[in-house]
Amino acid sequence: MALEDAVLGYLDKNEEISDSGKFADEQGLSHDEIVNVIKSLNGFRLVDAQDIKKEKWVLTQEGSQYAEAGSPEVQLFLAIPNEGITQEDLQKKLDPSLFKIGWQQAIKNKWIEVIKSRDSGKSQDAGKLQGSGKKSQDSAKSQVSRKVENVEDRVKDLLIKIQNGEDVGSEDIDALKRRKLIVQQTWKGYSVKKGPKYAPKRKKAATDLTRENIQRGDWRELEFKEYNFSAKGQPVEGGHLHPLLKVRRQVQMIFLQMGFEEMPTNNFVESSFWNFDALFQPQQHPARDSHDTFFLKEPSTTRTLPEDYVQRVKQIHESGGYGSRGYGYEWKREEADKNLLRTHTTAVSSRMLYALAQQPFAPKKYYSIDRVFRNEAVDRTHLAEFHQIEGLICDRGLTLGDLIGVLHDFFSRLGMSKLRFKPAYNPYTEPSMEIFSYHEGLQKWVEIGNSGMFRPEMLRPMGLPEDVHVIAWGLSLERPTMILYGIDNIRSLFGHKVDLDLIKTNPICRLGL
Ligand code: PHE
């Protein structure tokens, strides 16, 4: 700020700074720095600066050498002793180009005399002795002596004057210019007057109005920095869609395009009854072990179940019905009441089908995509929670052929058109089929889902008519997501070890062809 104060302070006492160059010299300041300060003050209109352009002579490199060491002609003159010297010896004493220039100038100035050795003492203009060959052989032996006693180094003096910015006559300028000792340069500076916003000291613009400013009352004097509306703000930290959400959205679109309705899956806590018993899963089934299922401690049991339906479920488990022999074991209500984290979304399907059976029959196509929980050891492909995609169609007279047809339709929309089915077992479906798809990248068949036709032991106790069949299938959302996004460890997709870069930068999801 010292420089700024120097400029503003000077203008407080003087009308103007007529020449920034002179001002800088007088104050012993660097002109370049003064120029920067003037430009800035001019920008804020504290001063009014006008350009000054001056053509200035400056010394060339050669010029500055002579300004220091003297002109070549003087250097040459001083190299000649009082008694004279041969041209050869004189040449040895001086740098060749210096000798050449000095020689010419000294002759021109008539400072030296040259007497040719084989000449009978006749002096000659040295200019004529220049050259090569025989002639210069002769001239080498010429005797050189001073013609005047003293010389004055005008060239050096002129160069120093120019260096100091003093005025030099135009004839001298021309001569120096011809000898390439000086060149012209445009010098830029300013003349400076007070500007419309002049103040002897610049106030630093305040960026904030503080509590202290108000208490002290100095807000009245403060100048506030104008708000910069075109400044670029901080980049906005937006949210990012997780790959699972992207794939879920696409699968959802497929179901909707196929005319399916979404089932309400907003209850992670389910009773064993809807998760297992209603699905004709026997109470001794290993999946109902606490090693495979998370049971709830609080609340440990469900509050209400549809009692008449519970009785029909108990009966089908114990002694069968509708042409089934049942399992032949003693069904316990306490087991059915136990709360758990649902192990599959088929628990929701059973609730939905029961609800459907309570009304005059109408065919339905239902789907859901939501979270399920299994008490499993975590590894590269398993987590204790994952997402299930589930679809079902409930209609009269559906067959296994319908299931296969729908699966082809559904999976080809997902981009998997080569399918194979393998007989499987589920307590609630008969027949059951595992679904395999040929993976072009992996060059092999990979299991992609499970399917089947719900058993009469499940549907009839609900109250569905005998000719109503339900075809259904389920798969995980994680499996296709990992294949689509090339993720080989489920832990980088979901959970506390998730790869945040992946979450922020994953590409859009496109299924199918
Ligand atoms: N519930 C089955 C599972 O968890 C999937 C499935 C749904 C199978 C519907 C058949 C019918 O794997």
Coordinates of N, CA, C and O in Angstrom, one line a residue, residues 188-262:
K188 N 6.2 4.0 -22.1 CA 4.8 4.3 -21.7 C 4.7 4.7 -20.3 O 5.3 4.0 -19.4
G189 N 4.0 5.7 -20.0 CA 3.8 6.2 -18.7 C 2.5 6.9 -18.6 O 1.7 6.8 -19.5
Y190 N 2.3 7.6 -17.5 CA 1.0 8.2 -17.3 C 1.1 9.6 -16.7 O 2.1 9.9 -16.0
S191 N 0.2 10.5 -17.1 CA 0.0 11.7 -16.3 C -1.3 11.4 -15.5 O -2.2 10.8 -15.9
V192 N -1.2 11.8 -14.2 CA -2.3 11.4 -13.3 C -2.9 12.6 -12.5 O -2.1 13.5 -12.0
K193 N -4.2 12.7 -12.5 CA -4.9 13.7 -11.7 C -5.9 13.0 -10.8 O -6.1 11.8 -10.9
K194 N -6.5 13.8 -9.9 CA -7.5 13.2 -9.0 C -8.7 12.6 -9.8 O -9.1 13.3 -10.8
G195 N -9.2 11.5 -9.4 CA -10.3 11.0 -10.1 C -11.6 11.3 -9.4 O -11.6 11.9 -8.3
P196 N -12.8 11.0 -9.9 CA -14.1 11.3 -9.3 C -14.2 10.7 -7.9 O -15.0 11.2 -7.1
K197 N -13.6 9.6 -7.7 CA -13.7 9.0 -6.4 C -12.4 9.2 -5.5 O -12.2 8.4 -4.6
Y198 N -11.7 10.2 -5.8 CA -10.4 10.5 -5.2 C -10.6 10.6 -3.6 O -11.5 11.2 -3.1
A199 N -9.7 10.0 -2.9 CA -9.5 10.2 -1.5 C -8.1 10.0 -1.2 O -7.3 9.3 -1.9
P200 N -7.5 10.8 -0.2 CA -6.1 10.7 0.1 C -5.6 9.3 0.5 O -4.5 9.0 0.4
K201 N -6.6 8.5 1.0 CA -6.3 7.1 1.3 C -7.4 6.3 0.8 O -8.6 6.6 0.9
R202 N -7.1 5.1 0.2 CA -8.1 4.3 -0.3 C -8.7 3.5 0.8 O -8.0 2.9 1.7
K203 N -10.1 3.5 0.9 CA -10.7 2.7 1.9 C -10.8 1.3 1.4 O -11.2 1.1 0.2
K204 N -10.6 0.4 2.2 CA -10.7 -1.0 1.8 C -12.2 -1.4 1.9 O -12.8 -1.2 2.9
A205 N -12.7 -1.8 0.7 CA -14.2 -2.1 0.7 C -14.5 -3.2 1.6 O -13.8 -4.2 1.6
A206 N -15.5 -3.0 2.4 CA -16.0 -4.1 3.4 C -16.8 -5.1 2.6 O -17.5 -4.8 1.7
T207 N -16.5 -6.4 3.0 CA -17.3 -7.5 2.3 C -18.5 -7.9 3.2 O -19.4 -8.6 2.7
D208 N -18.4 -7.7 4.5 CA -19.4 -8.1 5.4 C -19.8 -7.0 6.3 O -19.0 -6.2 6.7
L209 N -21.1 -7.0 6.7 CA -21.5 -6.0 7.7 C -21.6 -6.8 9.0 O -22.3 -7.8 9.1
T210 N -20.7 -6.4 9.9 CA -20.6 -7.2 11.2 C -21.4 -6.6 12.3 O -21.8 -5.4 12.2
R211 N -21.6 -7.3 13.3 CA -22.3 -6.9 14.6 C -21.5 -5.7 15.1 O -22.1 -4.7 15.5
E212 N -20.1 -5.8 15.1 CA -19.3 -4.7 15.6 C -19.5 -3.4 14.8 O -19.5 -2.4 15.3
N213 N -19.6 -3.6 13.5 CA -19.8 -2.4 12.6 C -21.1 -1.6 13.1 O -21.1 -0.4 13.1
I214 N -22.1 -2.4 13.4 CA -23.4 -1.7 13.8 C -23.2 -1.1 15.2 O -23.6 0.0 15.4
Q215 N -22.6 -1.9 16.1 CA -22.4 -1.4 17.5 C -21.5 -0.1 17.5 O -21.9 0.9 18.2
R216 N -20.5 -0.1 16.7 CA -19.6 1.1 16.7 C -20.2 2.2 15.9 O -19.8 3.3 16.0
G217 N -21.1 1.9 15.0 CA -21.7 2.9 14.1 C -20.8 3.2 12.9 O -21.2 4.1 12.1
D218 N -19.7 2.4 12.7 CA -18.8 2.8 11.6 C -19.4 2.3 10.3 O -18.8 2.5 9.2
W219 N -20.5 1.6 10.3 CA -21.1 1.2 9.1 C -21.5 2.4 8.2 O -21.6 2.3 7.0
R220 N -21.7 3.5 8.9 CA -22.0 4.7 8.1 C -20.9 5.2 7.2 O -21.2 5.7 6.1
E221 N -19.7 4.9 7.6 CA -18.5 5.4 6.8 C -18.1 4.3 5.8 O -17.3 4.5 4.9
L222 N -18.4 3.1 6.2 CA -17.9 1.9 5.4 C -18.3 2.0 3.9 O -19.4 2.4 3.6
E223 N -17.4 1.6 3.1 CA -17.8 1.4 1.7 C -17.9 -0.1 1.5 O -16.9 -0.9 1.8
F224 N -19.0 -0.6 0.9 CA -19.2 -2.0 0.8 C -18.8 -2.4 -0.6 O -19.1 -1.7 -1.6
K225 N -18.2 -3.6 -0.7 CA -17.8 -4.1 -2.0 C -19.1 -4.5 -2.7 O -20.0 -5.1 -2.1
E226 N -19.1 -4.2 -4.0 CA -20.4 -4.6 -4.7 C -20.5 -6.1 -4.8 O -19.5 -6.8 -5.0
Y227 N -21.7 -6.6 -4.8 CA -21.9 -8.1 -5.0 C -21.6 -8.5 -6.4 O -22.1 -7.8 -7.3
N228 N -20.8 -9.5 -6.6 CA -20.5 -9.9 -7.9 C -21.4 -11.0 -8.3 O -21.3 -12.2 -8.0
F229 N -22.4 -10.6 -9.1 CA -23.4 -11.6 -9.5 C -22.9 -12.6 -10.5 O -23.6 -13.6 -10.7
S230 N -21.9 -12.3 -11.2 CA -21.4 -13.2 -12.2 C -20.3 -14.1 -11.7 O -19.7 -14.9 -12.5
A231 N -20.0 -14.0 -10.4 CA -18.9 -14.9 -9.9 C -19.4 -16.3 -9.9 O -20.6 -16.6 -9.7
K232 N -18.5 -17.2 -10.2 CA -18.9 -18.6 -10.2 C -18.9 -19.1 -8.8 O -18.0 -19.0 -8.1
G233 N -20.0 -19.8 -8.4 CA -20.1 -20.3 -7.0 C -19.4 -21.6 -6.8 O -18.8 -22.1 -7.8
Q234 N -19.5 -22.1 -5.6 CA -19.0 -23.5 -5.4 C -19.8 -24.5 -6.2 O -21.0 -24.3 -6.3
P235 N -19.1 -25.5 -6.7 CA -19.9 -26.5 -7.4 C -20.9 -27.1 -6.5 O -20.6 -27.4 -5.3
V236 N -22.0 -27.4 -7.0 CA -23.1 -27.9 -6.2 C -22.9 -29.4 -5.9 O -22.6 -30.2 -6.9
E237 N -22.9 -29.8 -4.7 CA -22.8 -31.2 -4.4 C -24.1 -31.9 -4.5 O -24.9 -31.8 -3.6
G238 N -24.4 -32.4 -5.7 CA -25.7 -33.0 -5.9 C -25.8 -34.4 -5.4 O -24.8 -35.0 -5.0
G239 N -26.9 -35.0 -5.4 CA -27.0 -36.4 -5.0 C -26.7 -37.2 -6.2 O -26.5 -36.8 -7.3
H240 N -26.5 -38.5 -6.0 CA -26.2 -39.4 -7.1 C -27.1 -40.6 -7.0 O -27.3 -41.1 -5.9
L241 N -27.5 -41.1 -8.1 CA -28.3 -42.3 -8.1 C -27.4 -43.5 -8.0 O -26.5 -43.7 -8.7
H242 N -27.7 -44.4 -7.0 CA -27.0 -45.6 -6.8 C -27.3 -46.6 -8.0 O -28.5 -46.6 -8.4
P243 N -26.3 -47.3 -8.4 CA -26.6 -48.3 -9.5 C -27.8 -49.2 -9.3 O -28.6 -49.4 -10.2
L244 N -28.0 -49.6 -8.0 CA -29.2 -50.4 -7.7 C -30.5 -49.7 -8.0 O -31.4 -50.3 -8.5
L245 N -30.5 -48.4 -7.7 CA -31.7 -47.6 -8.0 C -32.0 -47.5 -9.5 O -33.1 -47.5 -9.9
K246 N -30.9 -47.4 -10.2 CA -31.0 -47.2 -11.7 C -31.5 -48.5 -12.3 O -32.4 -48.5 -13.1
V247 N -31.0 -49.6 -11.8 CA -31.4 -50.9 -12.4 C -32.9 -51.2 -11.9 O -33.7 -51.6 -12.7
R248 N -33.1 -50.9 -10.7 CA -34.5 -51.1 -10.1 C -35.5 -50.3 -11.0 O -36.6 -50.8 -11.4
R249 N -35.2 -49.1 -11.3 CA -36.0 -48.2 -12.1 C -36.3 -48.9 -13.5 O -37.5 -48.9 -14.0
Q250 N -35.3 -49.4 -14.1 CA -35.5 -50.0 -15.4 C -36.3 -51.3 -15.3 O -37.2 -51.6 -16.2
V251 N -36.1 -52.1 -14.3 CA -36.9 -53.3 -14.1 C -38.3 -53.0 -13.8 O -39.3 -53.6 -14.4
Q252 N -38.5 -51.9 -13.0 CA -39.9 -51.4 -12.8 C -40.6 -51.0 -14.1 O -41.7 -51.4 -14.3
M253 N -39.8 -50.4 -15.0 CA -40.4 -50.0 -16.3 C -40.8 -51.2 -17.1 O -41.9 -51.2 -17.7
I254 N -40.0 -52.3 -17.0 CA -40.4 -53.5 -17.7 C -41.7 -54.1 -17.2 O -42.6 -54.4 -18.0
F255 N -41.8 -54.2 -15.9 CA -43.0 -54.7 -15.3 C -44.2 -53.8 -15.7 O -45.3 -54.3 -16.0
L256 N -44.0 -52.5 -15.6 CA -45.1 -51.6 -15.9 C -45.6 -51.8 -17.4 O -46.7 -51.8 -17.7
Q257 N -44.5 -51.9 -18.3 CA -44.8 -52.1 -19.7 C -45.6 -53.4 -19.9 O -46.4 -53.4 -20.8
M258 N -45.3 -54.4 -19.1 CA -46.0 -55.7 -19.2 C -47.3 -55.7 -18.5 O -48.0 -56.7 -18.4
G259 N -47.7 -54.6 -17.9 CA -49.1 -54.5 -17.3 C -49.1 -55.0 -15.9 O -50.2 -55.3 -15.4
F260 N -48.0 -55.0 -15.2 CA -48.0 -55.4 -13.8 C -48.2 -54.3 -12.8 O -47.9 -53.1 -13.1
E261 N -48.8 -54.6 -11.7 CA -49.1 -53.6 -10.6 C -48.1 -53.8 -9.5 O -47.8 -55.0 -9.2
E262 N -47.7 -52.8 -8.8 CA -46.7 -52.9 -7.7 C -47.4 -53.3 -6.4 O -48.4 -52.8 -6.1

